[in-house]
CSV table of C-alpha atoms in Angstrom, one decimal:
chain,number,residue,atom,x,y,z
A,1,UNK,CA,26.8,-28.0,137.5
A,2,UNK,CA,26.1,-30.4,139.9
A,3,UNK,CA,29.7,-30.6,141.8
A,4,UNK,CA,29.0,-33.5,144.2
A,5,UNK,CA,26.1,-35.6,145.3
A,6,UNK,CA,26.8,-34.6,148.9
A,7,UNK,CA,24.1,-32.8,151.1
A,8,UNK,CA,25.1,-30.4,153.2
A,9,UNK,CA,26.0,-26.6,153.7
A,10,UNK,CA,28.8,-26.0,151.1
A,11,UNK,CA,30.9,-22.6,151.5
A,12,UNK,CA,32.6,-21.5,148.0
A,13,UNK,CA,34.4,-17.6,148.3
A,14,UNK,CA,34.2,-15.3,146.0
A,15,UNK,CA,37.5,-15.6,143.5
A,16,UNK,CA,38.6,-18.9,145.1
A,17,UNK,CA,38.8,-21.3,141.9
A,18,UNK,CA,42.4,-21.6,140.3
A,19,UNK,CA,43.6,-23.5,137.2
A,20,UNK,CA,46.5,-25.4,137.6
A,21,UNK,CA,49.4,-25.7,135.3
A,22,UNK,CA,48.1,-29.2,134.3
A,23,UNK,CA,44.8,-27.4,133.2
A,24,UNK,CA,43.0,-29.0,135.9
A,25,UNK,CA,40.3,-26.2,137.8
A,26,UNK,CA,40.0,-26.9,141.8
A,27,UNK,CA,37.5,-25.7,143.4
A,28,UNK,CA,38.4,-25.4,147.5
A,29,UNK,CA,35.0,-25.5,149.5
A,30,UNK,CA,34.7,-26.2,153.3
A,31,UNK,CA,31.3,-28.3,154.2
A,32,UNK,CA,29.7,-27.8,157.5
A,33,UNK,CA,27.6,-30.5,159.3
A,34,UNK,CA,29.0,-33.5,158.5
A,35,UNK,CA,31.4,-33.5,162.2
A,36,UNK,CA,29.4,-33.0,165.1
A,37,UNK,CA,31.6,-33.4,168.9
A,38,UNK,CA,30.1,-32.2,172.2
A,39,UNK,CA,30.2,-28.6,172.3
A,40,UNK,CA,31.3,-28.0,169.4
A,41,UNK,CA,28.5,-26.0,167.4
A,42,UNK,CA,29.0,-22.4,166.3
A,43,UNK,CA,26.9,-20.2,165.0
A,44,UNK,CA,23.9,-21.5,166.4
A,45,UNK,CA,23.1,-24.5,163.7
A,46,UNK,CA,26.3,-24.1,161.6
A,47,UNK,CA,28.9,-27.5,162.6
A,48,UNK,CA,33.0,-27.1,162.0
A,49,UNK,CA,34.2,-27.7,158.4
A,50,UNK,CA,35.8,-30.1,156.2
A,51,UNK,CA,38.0,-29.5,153.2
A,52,UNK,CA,36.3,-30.6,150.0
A,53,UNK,CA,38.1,-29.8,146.4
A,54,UNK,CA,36.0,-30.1,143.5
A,55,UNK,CA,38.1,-30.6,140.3
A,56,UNK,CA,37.0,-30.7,136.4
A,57,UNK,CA,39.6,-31.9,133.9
A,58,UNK,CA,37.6,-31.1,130.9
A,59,UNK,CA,37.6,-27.2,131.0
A,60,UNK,CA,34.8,-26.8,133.0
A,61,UNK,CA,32.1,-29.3,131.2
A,62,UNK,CA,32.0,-31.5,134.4
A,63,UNK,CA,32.9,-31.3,138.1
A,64,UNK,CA,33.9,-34.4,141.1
A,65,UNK,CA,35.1,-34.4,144.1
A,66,UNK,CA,38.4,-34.6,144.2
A,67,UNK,CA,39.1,-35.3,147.6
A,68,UNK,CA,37.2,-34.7,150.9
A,69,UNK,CA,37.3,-35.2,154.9
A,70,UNK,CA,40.5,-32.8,155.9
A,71,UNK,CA,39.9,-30.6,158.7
A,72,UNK,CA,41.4,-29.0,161.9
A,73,UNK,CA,42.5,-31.1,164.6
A,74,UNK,CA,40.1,-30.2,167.5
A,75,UNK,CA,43.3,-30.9,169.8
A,76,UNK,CA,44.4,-27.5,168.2
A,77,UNK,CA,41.2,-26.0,169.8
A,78,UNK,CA,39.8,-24.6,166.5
A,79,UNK,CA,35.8,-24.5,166.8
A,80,UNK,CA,35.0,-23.7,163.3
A,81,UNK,CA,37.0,-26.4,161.5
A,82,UNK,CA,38.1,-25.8,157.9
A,83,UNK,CA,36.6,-22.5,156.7
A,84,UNK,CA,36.9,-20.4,153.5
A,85,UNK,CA,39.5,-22.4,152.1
A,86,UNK,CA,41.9,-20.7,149.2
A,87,UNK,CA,44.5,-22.2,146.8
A,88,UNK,CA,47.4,-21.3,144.9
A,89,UNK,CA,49.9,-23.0,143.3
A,90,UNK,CA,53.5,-22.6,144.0
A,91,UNK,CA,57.0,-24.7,142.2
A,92,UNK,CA,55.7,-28.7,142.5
A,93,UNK,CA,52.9,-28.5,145.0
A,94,UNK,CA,49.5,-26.7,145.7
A,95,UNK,CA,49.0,-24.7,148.8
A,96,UNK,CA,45.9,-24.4,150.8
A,97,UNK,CA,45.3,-21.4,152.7
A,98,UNK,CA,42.0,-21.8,155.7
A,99,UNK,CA,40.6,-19.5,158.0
A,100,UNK,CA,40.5,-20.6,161.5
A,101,UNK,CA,39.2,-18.9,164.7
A,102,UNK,CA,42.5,-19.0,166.0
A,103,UNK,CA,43.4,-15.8,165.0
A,104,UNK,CA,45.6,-16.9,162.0
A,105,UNK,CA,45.3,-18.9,159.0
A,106,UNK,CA,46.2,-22.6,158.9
A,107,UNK,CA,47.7,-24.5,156.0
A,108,UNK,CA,47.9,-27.6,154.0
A,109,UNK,CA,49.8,-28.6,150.5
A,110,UNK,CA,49.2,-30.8,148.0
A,111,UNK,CA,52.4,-32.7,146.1
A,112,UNK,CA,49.9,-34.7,143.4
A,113,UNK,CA,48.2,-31.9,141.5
A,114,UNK,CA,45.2,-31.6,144.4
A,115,UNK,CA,44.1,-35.5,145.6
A,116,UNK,CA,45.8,-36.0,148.8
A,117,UNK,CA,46.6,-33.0,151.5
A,118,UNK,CA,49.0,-32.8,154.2
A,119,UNK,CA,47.5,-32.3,158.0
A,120,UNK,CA,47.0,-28.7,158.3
A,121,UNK,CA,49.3,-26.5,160.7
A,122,UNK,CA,49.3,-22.9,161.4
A,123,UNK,CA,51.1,-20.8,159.4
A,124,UNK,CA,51.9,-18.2,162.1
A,125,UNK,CA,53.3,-15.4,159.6
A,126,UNK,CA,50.0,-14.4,158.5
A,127,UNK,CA,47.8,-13.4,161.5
A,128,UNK,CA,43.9,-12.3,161.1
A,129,UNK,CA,41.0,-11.8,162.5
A,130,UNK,CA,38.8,-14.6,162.0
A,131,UNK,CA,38.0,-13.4,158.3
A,132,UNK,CA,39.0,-14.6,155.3
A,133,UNK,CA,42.3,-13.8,153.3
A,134,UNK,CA,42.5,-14.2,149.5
A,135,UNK,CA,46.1,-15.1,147.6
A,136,UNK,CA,46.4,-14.7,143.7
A,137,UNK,CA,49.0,-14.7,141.0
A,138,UNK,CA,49.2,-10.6,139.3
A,139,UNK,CA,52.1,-10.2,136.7
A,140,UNK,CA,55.5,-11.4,138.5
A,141,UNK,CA,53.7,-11.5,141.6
A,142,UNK,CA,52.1,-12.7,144.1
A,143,UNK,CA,49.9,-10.9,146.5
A,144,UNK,CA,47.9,-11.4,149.6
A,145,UNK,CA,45.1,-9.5,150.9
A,146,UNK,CA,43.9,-9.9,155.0
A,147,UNK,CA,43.3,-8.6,158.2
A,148,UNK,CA,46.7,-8.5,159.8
A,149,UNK,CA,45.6,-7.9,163.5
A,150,UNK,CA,43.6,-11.0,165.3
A,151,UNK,CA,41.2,-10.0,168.0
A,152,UNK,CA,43.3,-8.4,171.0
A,153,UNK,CA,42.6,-6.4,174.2
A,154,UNK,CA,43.5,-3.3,172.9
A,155,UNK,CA,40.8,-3.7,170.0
A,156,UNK,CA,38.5,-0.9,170.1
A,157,UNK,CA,34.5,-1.8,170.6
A,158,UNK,CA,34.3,0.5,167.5
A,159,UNK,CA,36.2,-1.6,165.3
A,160,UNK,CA,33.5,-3.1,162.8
A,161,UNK,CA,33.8,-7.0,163.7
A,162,UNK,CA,38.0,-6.7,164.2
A,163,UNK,CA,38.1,-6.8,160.1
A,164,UNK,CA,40.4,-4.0,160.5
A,165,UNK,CA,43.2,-2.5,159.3
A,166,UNK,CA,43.5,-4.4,155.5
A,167,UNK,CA,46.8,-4.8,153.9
A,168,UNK,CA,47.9,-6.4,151.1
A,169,UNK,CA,51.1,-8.3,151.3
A,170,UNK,CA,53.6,-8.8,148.4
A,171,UNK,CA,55.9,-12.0,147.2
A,172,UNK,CA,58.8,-11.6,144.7
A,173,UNK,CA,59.1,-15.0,144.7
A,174,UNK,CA,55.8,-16.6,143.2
A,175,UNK,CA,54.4,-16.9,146.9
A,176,UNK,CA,57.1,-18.8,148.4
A,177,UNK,CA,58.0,-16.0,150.9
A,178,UNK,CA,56.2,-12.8,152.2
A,179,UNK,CA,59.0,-10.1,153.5
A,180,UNK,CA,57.5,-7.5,156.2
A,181,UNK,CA,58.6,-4.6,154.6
A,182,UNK,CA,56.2,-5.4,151.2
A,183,UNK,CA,53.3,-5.1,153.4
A,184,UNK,CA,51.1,-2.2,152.7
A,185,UNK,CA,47.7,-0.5,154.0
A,186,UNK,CA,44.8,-0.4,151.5
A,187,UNK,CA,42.6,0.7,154.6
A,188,UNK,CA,43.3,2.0,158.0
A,189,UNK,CA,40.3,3.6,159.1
A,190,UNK,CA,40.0,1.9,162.8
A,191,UNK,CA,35.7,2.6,162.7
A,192,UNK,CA,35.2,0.6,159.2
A,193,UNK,CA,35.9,-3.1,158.6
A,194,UNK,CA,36.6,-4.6,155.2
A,195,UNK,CA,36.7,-8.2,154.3
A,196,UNK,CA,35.9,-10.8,151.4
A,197,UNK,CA,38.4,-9.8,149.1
A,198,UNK,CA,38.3,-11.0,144.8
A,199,UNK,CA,41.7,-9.8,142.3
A,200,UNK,CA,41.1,-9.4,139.1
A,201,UNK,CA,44.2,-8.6,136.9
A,202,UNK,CA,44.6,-5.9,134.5
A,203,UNK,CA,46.6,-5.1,131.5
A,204,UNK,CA,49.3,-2.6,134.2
A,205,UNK,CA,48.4,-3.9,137.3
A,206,UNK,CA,44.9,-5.2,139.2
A,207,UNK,CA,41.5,-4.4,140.4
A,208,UNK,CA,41.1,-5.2,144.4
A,209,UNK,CA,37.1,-5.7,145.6
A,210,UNK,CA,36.3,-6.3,148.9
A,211,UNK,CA,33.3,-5.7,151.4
A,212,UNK,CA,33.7,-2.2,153.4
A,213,UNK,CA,31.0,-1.1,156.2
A,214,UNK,CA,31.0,2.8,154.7
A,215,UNK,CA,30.5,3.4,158.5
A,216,UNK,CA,27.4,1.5,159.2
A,217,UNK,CA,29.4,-0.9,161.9
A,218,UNK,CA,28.0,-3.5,159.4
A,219,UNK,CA,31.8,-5.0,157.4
A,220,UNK,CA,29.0,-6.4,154.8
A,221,UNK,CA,27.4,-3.1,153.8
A,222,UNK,CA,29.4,-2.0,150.8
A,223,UNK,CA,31.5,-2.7,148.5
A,224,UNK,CA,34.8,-1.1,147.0
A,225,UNK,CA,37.0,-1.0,144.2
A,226,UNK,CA,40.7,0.3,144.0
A,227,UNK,CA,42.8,-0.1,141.2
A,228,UNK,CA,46.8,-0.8,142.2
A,229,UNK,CA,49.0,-0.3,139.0
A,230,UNK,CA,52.5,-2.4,138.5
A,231,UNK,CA,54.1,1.0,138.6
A,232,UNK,CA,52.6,1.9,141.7
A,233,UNK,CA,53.3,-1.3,143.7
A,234,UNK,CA,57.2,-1.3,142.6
A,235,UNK,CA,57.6,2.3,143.5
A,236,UNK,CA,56.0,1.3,147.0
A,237,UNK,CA,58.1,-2.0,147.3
A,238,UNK,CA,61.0,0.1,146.3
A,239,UNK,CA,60.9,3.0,148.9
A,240,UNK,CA,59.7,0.5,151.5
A,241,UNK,CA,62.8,-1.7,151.3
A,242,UNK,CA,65.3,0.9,151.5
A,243,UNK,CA,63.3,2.6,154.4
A,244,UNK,CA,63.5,-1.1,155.9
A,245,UNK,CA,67.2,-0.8,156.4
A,246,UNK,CA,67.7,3.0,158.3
A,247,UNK,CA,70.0,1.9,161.2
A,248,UNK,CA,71.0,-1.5,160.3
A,249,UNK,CA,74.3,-3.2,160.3
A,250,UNK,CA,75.1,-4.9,157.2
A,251,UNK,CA,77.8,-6.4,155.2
A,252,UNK,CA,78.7,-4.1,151.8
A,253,UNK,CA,80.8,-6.4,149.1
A,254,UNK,CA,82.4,-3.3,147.4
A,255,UNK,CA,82.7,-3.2,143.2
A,256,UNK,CA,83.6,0.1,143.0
A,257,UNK,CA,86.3,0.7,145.8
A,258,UNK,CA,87.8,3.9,146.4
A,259,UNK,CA,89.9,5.2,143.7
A,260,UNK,CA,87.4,3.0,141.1
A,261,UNK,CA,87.8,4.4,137.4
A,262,UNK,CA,83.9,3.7,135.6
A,263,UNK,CA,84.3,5.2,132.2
A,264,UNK,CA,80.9,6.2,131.1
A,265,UNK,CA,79.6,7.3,127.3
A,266,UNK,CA,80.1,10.9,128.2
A,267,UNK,CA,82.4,11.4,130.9
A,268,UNK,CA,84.3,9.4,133.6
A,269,UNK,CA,84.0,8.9,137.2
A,270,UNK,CA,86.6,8.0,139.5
A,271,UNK,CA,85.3,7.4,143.0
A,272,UNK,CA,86.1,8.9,145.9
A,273,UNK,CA,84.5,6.7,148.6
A,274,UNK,CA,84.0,2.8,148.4
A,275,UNK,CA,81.0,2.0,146.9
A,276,UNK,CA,78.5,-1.7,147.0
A,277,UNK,CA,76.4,-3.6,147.5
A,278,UNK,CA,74.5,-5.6,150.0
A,279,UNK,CA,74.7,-9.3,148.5
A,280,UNK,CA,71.6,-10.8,147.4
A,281,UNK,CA,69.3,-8.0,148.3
A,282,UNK,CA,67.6,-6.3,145.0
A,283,UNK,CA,66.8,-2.9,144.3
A,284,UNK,CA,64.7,-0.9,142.4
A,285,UNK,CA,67.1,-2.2,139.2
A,286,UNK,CA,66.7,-5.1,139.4
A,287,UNK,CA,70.3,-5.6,140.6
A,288,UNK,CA,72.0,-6.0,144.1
A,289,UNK,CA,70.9,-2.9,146.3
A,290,UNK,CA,73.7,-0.2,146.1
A,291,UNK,CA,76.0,1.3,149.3
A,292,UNK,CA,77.7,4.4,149.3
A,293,UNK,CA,80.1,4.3,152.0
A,294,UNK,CA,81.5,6.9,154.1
A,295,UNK,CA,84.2,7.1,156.4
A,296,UNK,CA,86.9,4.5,154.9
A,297,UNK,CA,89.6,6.5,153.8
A,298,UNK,CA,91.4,3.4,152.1
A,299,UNK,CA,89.8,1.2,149.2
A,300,UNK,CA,88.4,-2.3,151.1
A,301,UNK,CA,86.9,-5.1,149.4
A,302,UNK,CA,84.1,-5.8,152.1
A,303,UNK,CA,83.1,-3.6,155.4
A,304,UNK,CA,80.4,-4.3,157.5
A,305,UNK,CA,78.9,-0.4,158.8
A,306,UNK,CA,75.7,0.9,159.7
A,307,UNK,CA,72.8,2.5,157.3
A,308,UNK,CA,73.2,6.2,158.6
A,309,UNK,CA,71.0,7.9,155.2
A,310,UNK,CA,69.3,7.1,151.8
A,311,UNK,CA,69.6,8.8,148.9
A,312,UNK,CA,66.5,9.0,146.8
A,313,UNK,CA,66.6,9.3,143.2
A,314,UNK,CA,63.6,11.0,142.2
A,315,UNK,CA,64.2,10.3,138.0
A,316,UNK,CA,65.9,7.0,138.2
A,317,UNK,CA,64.7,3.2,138.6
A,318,UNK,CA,66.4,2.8,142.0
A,319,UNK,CA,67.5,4.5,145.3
A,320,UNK,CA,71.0,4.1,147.8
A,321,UNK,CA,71.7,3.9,150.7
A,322,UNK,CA,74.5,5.5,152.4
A,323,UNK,CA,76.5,3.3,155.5
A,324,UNK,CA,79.2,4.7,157.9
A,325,UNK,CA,81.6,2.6,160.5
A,326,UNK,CA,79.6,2.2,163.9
A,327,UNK,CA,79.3,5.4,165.7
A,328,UNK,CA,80.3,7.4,163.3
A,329,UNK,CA,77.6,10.0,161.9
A,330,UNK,CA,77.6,12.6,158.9
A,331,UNK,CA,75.1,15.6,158.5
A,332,UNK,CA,72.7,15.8,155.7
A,333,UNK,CA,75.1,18.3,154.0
A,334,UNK,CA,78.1,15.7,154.4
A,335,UNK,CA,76.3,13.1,152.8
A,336,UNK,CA,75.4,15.3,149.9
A,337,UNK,CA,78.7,16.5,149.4
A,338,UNK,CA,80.3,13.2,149.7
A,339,UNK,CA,78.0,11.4,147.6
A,340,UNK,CA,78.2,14.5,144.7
A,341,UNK,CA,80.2,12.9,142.3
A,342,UNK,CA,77.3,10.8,141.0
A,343,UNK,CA,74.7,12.1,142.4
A,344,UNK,CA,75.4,15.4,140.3
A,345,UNK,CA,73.9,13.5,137.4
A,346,UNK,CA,70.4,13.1,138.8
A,347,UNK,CA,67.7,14.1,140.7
A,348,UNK,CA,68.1,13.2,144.2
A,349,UNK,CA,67.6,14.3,147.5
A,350,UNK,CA,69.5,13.1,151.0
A,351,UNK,CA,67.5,11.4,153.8
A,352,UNK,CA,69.4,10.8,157.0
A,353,UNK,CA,67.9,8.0,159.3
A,354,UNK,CA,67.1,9.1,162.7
């Protein structure tokens, strides 16, 4: 399929091409040779990129070009241009994600379904060496797979091309936002470098491919497969974000205060210590991460304290954390003690945050 009657050096990725909820397929390509300024080859022959999106609106049969001619600024310093451009489609607008030798990725959205772009900016959350990143749609979420670490001083000579460590990053929130603590290693062997990633989706999770140099010093010398279930990534996301919160202050809204009477199918609790939540963060549950507080020996409606331990439920969906006033600190067997009363009922062991 003959995409474009352009000439020129056209750079597609592997797993690049989305369909949009109108059923239109983009195709995001960066062509190199068409902008040539004074010193600004790279590569020996190879010129800085522009953004071209190929489109078809009857299900593949035929291609155009969409739209064509964005790149980099050169004010912004950026000697490769546009290159390896990716897509996804968030809530009303398209985003285009571009590797840059900046040493992080730079960005541009679309509002009208792919034909006009904004000027691209750096998007300075997501770092990488100058290799490419892939973002795709699995299940609920969203994920993203990179290099994290741009090229730095303390980089070791025998890290294959800097295309090392490689982390996947997670969004709850169709791609909207990326939190830190839903970022995960799929490698971090310093001597190998892996790059070029494709997702492929699966019935209880997805297949990640990438390029791995199977320590050659060569990034391009093999390739690998791993498999990352749903189950897997939740139980991950889970532990991480409860981990994230060891010796933070927070604010608890309480829904079980001290003295609390929860009348269960099979026996009742009545609750010895104030127990809630931390508004608008979600558990494992699916509901509003759970506080057991320590240390308040009246019923309170809100109290801000300090994570001092987690409890984690070994045969249950979620986890807890436990919070105490400032400066005040509870052994392992405290914690267990206090926290008895419901924790009798399951599998669960105390961690206390150092």
């Amino acid at each position: 399929v003959l995409c474009s009657e352009d000439s020129g050096y056209f750079v597609v990725n592997n797993d690049r091409p989305i369909r949009t909820k109108s059923g239109r397929i983009l195709i995001p390509a960066a062509k190199h040779g068409t902008i040539c300024l004074p010193g600004s080859k790279f590569l020996d022959d190879i010129l800085p990129g522009v953004l071209y999106i190929f489109a078809s609106d009857d299900d593949g049969k035929s291609f155009y070009t969409l739209t064509s001619g964005l790149t980099i600024p050169v004010s912004r310093g950026c000697t490769t241009g546009v290159q390896e451009p990716g897509l996804l489609e968030l809530d009303g607008k398209i985003w285009c994600y571009i590797r840059t030798s900046l040493g992080f990725q730079f960005e541009s959205f679309s509002e009208d379904n792919g034909e006009s772009w904004s000027v691209p900016e750096p998007n300075i959350a997501i770092s990488s060496a100058c290799s490419p990143m892939l973002v795709k749609d699995c299940g609920k979420y969203t994920v993203a797979v990179f290099n994290p670490e741009p090229e730095h001083l303390m980089r070791s000579e025998n890290e294959p091309w800097g295309r090392t460590p490689y982390v996947i990053a997670v969004s709850t929130d169709r791609g909207r936002t990326f939190e830190k603590h839903n970022v995960f290693y799929l490698e971090d062997d310093r001597n190998n470098g892996y790059c070029y990633p494709a997702i492929i989706e699966t019935k209880d999770g997805f297949l990640v491919a990438y390029y791995h140099s199977n320590s050659t010093g060569i990034c391009l010398n093999s390739t690998r497969i791993i498999k990352i279930t749903f189950d897997e990534l939740e139980y991950a996301m889970r532990k991480s974000l409860v981990e994230s919160y060891k010796g933070k202050t927070v604010g608890i809204v309480m829904d079980r205060p001290l003295g609390y009477v929860h009348k269960k199918e099979n026996y009742t609790l009545v609750y010895p210590i104030n127990y809630g939540c931390i508004p608008d963060v979600i558990g494992g549950d699916g509901e509003e991460l759970d506080v057991y507080l320590l240390g308040v020996d009246e019923a309170v409606d809100e109290y801000t304290a300090k994570i001092i331990g987690i409890v984690h439920r070994r045969n249950d969906v979620e986890d807890k954390l436990v919070a105490a006033p400032e400066g005040m600190n509870f052994t392992k067997e405290e914690i267990e003690a206090a926290v008895r009363f419901q924790e009798q009922y399951y599998d669960s062991e105390v961690e206390v945050a150092e």
